[in-house]
mmCIF file of C-alpha atoms and ligand atoms in Angstrom:
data_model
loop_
_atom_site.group_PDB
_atom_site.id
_atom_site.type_symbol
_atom_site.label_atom_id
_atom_site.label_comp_id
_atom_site.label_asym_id
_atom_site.label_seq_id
_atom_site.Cartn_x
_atom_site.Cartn_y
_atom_site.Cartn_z
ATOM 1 C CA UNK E 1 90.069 100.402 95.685
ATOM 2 C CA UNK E 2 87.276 97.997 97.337
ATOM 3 C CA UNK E 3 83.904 97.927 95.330
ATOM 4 C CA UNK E 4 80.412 98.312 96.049
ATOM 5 C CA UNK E 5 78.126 95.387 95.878
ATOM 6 C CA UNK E 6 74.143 95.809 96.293
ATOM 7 C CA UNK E 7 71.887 92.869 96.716
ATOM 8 C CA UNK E 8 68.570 93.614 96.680
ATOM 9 C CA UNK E 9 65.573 91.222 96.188
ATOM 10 C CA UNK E 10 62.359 91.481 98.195
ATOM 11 C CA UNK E 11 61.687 89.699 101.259
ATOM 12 C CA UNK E 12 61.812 85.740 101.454
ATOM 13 C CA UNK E 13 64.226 85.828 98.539
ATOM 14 C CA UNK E 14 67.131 85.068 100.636
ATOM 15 C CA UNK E 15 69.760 87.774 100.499
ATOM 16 C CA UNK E 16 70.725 87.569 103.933
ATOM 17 C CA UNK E 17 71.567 83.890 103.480
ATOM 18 C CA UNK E 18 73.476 84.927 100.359
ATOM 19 C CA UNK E 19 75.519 87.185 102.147
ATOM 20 C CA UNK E 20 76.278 85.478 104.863
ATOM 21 C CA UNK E 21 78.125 82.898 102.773
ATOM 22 C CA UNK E 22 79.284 84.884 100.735
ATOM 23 C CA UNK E 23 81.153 86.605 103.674
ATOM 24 C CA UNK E 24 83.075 83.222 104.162
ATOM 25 C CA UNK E 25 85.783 84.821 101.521
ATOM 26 C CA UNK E 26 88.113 87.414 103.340
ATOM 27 C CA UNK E 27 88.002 89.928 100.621
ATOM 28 C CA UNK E 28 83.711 90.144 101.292
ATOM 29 C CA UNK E 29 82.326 92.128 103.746
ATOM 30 C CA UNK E 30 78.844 93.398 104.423
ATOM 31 C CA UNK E 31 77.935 96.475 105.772
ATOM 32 C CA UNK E 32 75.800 96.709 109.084
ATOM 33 C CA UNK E 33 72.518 99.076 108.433
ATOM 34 C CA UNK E 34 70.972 101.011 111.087
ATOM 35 C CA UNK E 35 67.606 100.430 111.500
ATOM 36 C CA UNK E 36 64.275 101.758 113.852
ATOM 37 C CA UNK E 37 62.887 98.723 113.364
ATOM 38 C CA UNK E 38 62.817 96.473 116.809
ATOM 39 C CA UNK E 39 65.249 93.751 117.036
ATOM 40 C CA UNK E 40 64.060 90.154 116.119
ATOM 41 C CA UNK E 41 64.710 87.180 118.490
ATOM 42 C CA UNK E 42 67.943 86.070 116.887
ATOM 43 C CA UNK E 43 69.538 89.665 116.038
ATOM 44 C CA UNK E 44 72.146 91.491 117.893
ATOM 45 C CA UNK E 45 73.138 95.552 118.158
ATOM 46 C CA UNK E 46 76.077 96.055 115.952
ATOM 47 C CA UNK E 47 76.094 92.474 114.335
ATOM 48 C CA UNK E 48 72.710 92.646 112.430
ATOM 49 C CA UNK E 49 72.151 96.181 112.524
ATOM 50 C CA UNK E 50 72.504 99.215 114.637
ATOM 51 C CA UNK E 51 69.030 99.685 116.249
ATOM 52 C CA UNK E 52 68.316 103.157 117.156
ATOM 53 C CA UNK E 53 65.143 105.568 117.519
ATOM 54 C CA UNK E 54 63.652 107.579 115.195
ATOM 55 C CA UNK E 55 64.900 110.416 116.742
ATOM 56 C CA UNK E 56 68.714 108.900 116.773
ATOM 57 C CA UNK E 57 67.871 107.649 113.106
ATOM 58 C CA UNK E 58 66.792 111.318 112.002
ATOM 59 C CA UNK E 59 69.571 113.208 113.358
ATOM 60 C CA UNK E 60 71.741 110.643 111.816
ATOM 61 C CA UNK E 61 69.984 111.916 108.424
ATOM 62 C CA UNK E 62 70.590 115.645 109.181
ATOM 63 C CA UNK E 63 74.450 115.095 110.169
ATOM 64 C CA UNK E 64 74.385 113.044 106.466
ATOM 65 C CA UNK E 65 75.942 109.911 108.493
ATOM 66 C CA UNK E 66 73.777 108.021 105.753
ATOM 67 C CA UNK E 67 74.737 107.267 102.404
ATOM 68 C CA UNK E 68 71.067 106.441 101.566
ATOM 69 C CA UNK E 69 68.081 105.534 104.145
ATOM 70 C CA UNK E 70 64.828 104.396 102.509
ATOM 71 C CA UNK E 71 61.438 103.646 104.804
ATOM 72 C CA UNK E 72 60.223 100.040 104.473
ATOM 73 C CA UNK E 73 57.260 98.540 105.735
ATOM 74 C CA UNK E 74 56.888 101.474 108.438
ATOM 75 C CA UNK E 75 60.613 101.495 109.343
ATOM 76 C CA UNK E 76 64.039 103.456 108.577
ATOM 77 C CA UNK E 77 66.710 101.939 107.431
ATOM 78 C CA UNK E 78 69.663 102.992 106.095
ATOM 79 C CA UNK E 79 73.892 102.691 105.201
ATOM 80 C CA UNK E 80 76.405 104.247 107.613
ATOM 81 C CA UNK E 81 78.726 106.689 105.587
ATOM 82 C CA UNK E 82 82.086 106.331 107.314
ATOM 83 C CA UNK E 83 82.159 102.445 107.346
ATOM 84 C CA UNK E 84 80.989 102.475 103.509
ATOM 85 C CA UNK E 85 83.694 104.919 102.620
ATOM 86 C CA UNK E 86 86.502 103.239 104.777
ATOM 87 C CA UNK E 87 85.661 99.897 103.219
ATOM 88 C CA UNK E 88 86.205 101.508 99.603
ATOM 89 C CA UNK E 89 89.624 102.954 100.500
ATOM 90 C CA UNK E 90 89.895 98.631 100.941
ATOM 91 C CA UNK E 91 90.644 95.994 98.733
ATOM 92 C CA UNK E 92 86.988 94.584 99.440
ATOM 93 C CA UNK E 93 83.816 93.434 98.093
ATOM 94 C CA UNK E 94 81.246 95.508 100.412
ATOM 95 C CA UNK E 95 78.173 94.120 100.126
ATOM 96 C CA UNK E 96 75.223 96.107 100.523
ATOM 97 C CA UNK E 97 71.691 94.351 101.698
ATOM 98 C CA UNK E 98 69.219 96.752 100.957
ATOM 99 C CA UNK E 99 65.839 97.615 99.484
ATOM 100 C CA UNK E 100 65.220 99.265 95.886
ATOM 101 C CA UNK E 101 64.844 102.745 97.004
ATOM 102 C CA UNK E 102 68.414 103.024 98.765
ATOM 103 C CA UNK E 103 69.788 101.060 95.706
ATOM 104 C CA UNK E 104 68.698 103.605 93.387
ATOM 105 C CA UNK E 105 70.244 106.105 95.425
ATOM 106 C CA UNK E 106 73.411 104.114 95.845
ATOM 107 C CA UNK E 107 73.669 103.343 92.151
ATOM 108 C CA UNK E 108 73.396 107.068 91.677
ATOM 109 C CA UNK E 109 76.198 108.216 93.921
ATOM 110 C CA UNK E 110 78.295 105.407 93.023
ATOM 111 C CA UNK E 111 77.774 104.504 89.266
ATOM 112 C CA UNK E 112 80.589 101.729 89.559
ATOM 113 C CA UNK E 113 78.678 99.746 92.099
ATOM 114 C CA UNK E 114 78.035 96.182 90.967
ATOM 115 C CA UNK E 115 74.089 95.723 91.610
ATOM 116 C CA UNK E 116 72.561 92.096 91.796
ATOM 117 C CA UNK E 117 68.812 91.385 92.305
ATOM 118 C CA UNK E 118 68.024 88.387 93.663
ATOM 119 C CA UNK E 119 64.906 86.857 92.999
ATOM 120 C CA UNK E 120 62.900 83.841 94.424
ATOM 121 C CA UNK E 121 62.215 80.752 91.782
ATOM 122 C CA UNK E 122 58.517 81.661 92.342
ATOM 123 C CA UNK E 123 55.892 83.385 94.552
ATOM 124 C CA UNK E 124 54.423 80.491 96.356
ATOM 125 C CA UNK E 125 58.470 80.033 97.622
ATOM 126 C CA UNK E 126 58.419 83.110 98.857
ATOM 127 C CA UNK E 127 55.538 82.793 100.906
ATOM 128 C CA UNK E 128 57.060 79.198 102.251
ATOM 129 C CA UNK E 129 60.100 81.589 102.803
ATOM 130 C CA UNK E 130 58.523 84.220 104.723
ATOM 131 C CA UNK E 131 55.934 81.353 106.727
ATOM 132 C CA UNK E 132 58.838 79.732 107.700
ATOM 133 C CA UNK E 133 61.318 82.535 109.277
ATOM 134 C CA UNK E 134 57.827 82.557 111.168
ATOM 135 C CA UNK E 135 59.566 86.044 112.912
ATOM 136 C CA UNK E 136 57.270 88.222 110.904
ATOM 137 C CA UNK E 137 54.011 89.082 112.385
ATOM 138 C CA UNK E 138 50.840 88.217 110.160
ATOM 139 C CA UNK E 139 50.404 92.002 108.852
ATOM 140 C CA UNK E 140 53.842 92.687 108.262
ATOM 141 C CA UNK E 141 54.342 89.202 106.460
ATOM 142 C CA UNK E 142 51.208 90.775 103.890
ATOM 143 C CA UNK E 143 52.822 94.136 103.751
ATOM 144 C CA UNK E 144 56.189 92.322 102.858
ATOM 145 C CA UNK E 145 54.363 90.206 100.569
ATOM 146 C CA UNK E 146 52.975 93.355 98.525
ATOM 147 C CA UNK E 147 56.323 94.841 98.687
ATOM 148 C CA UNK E 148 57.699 92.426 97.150
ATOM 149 C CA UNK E 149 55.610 92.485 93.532
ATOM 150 C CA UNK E 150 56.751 96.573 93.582
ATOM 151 C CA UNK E 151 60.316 95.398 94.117
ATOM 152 C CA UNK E 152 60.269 93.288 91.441
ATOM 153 C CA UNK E 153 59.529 96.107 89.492
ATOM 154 C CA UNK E 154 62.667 97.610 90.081
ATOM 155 C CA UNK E 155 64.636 94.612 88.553
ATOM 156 C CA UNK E 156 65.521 95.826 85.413
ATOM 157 C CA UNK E 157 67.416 98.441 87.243
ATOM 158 C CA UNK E 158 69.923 96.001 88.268
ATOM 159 C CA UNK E 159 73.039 94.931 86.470
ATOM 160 C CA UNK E 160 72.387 91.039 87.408
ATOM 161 C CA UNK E 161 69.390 89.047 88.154
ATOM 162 C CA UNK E 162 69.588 85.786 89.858
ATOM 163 C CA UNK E 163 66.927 83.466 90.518
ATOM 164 C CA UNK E 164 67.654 81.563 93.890
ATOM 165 C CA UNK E 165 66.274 78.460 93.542
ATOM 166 C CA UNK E 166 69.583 76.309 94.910
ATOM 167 C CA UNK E 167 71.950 77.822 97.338
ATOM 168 C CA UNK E 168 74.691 76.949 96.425
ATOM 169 C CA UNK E 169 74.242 77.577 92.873
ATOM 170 C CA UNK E 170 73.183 80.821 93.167
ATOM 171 C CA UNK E 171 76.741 81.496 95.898
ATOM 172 C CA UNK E 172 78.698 80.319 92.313
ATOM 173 C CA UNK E 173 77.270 82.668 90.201
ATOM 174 C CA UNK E 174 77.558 85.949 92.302
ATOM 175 C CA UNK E 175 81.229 84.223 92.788
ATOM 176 C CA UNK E 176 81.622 84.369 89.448
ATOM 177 C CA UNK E 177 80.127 88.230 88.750
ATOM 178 C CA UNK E 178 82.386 89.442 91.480
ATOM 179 C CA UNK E 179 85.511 87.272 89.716
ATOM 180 C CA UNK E 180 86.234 85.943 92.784
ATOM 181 C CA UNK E 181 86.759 82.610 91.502
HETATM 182 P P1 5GP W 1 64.442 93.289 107.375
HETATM 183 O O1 5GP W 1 63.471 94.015 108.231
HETATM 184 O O2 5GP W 1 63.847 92.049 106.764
HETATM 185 O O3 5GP W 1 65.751 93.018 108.063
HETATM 186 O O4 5GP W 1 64.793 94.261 106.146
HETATM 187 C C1 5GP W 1 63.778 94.817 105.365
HETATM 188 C C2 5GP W 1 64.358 95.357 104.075
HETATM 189 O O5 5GP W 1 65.231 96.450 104.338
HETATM 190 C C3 5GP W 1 65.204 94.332 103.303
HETATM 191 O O6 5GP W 1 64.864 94.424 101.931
HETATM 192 C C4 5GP W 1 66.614 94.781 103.554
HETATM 193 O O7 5GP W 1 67.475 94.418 102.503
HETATM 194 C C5 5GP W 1 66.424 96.287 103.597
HETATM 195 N N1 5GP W 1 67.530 96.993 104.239
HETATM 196 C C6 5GP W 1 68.338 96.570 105.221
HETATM 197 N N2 5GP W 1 69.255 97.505 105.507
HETATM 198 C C7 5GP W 1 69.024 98.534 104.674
HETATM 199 C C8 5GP W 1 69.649 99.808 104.473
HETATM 200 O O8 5GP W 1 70.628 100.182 105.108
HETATM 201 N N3 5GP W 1 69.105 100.608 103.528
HETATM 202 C C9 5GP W 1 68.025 100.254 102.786
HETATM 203 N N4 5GP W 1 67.610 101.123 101.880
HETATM 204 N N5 5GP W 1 67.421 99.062 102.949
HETATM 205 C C10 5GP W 1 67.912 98.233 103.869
#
């Protein structure tokens, strides 16, 4: 059986990052959300996420395609069923990058789920963070900004908290909750 793996942080803490090397072992994978929000510069359909409309995203909700959805900062997101549920018939780590609400809900469904908050070393770093991805418009980088001090709300919730001050450092440590070293 594969397991479950939620990060979760708030924005600017650097989960995608995370994932992405922690993807470099062939027994992680990460699941690809689908999303209504609009593509950034750098993204791709089907690599990043799975852009759709609201309308697509909705009747994706009715059909229960999603294994949670959550709205964040004015958009959908939310975890394809099928691929989540062929990836636990797996031998995998699937990691899951999403916000507190769908963790909640995924913790729910799936008790066994190994859930890891990741936090940034301080606020003013997660500012630099979010200045520097420089993809964010003004208002959303606020809104983000906000969201983030009712995320970290939500970190008690979480089996593990770790503070991402150095990269690699932070890689060892989920390495070593997931016993994959
Ligand atoms: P971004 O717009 O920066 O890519 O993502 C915004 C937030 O949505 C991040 O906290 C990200 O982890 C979260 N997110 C991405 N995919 C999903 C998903 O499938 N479900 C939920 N609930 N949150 C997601």
């Amino acid at each position: 059986m594969g397991k479950i793996v939620i990060i979760s942080g708030p924005s600017g803490s650097g989960k995608t990052t995370v994932c992405k090397l922690l993807e470099n072992d062939a027994r992680v994978k990460k699941s690809v959300s689908v999303t209504t929000r609009p593509p950034r510069q750098n993204e791709n359909n089907g690599e990043s996420y799975h852009f759709v409309s609201t309308a697509e995203f909705k009747d994706m909700i009715q059909k229960g395609e999603l294994a949670e959805y959550a709205e964040y900062c004015g958009h959908f997101y939310g975890t394809p069923v099928k691929a989540l549920q062929e990836a636990i018939s797996k031998e995998i780590f699937y990691l899951l990058e999403i916000e507190v609400q769908g963790a909640l809900q995924i913790m729910e469904k799936f008790p066994e789920a190994i859930s890891i908050f990741l936090l940034p070393p301080d606020k003013k770093t997660l500012s630099q963070r979010l200045v520097k991805r420089n993809t964010n418009k003004k208002q959303d980088m606020a809104v983000r900004l906000k969201t983030a001090d009712k995320e970290l709300e939500y970190k008690d919730r979480y089996d593990h908290c770790v503070v991402n001050d150095d990269l690699e450092e932070t890689i060892n440590i989920i390495r070593k909750i997931l016993k994959l070293v």
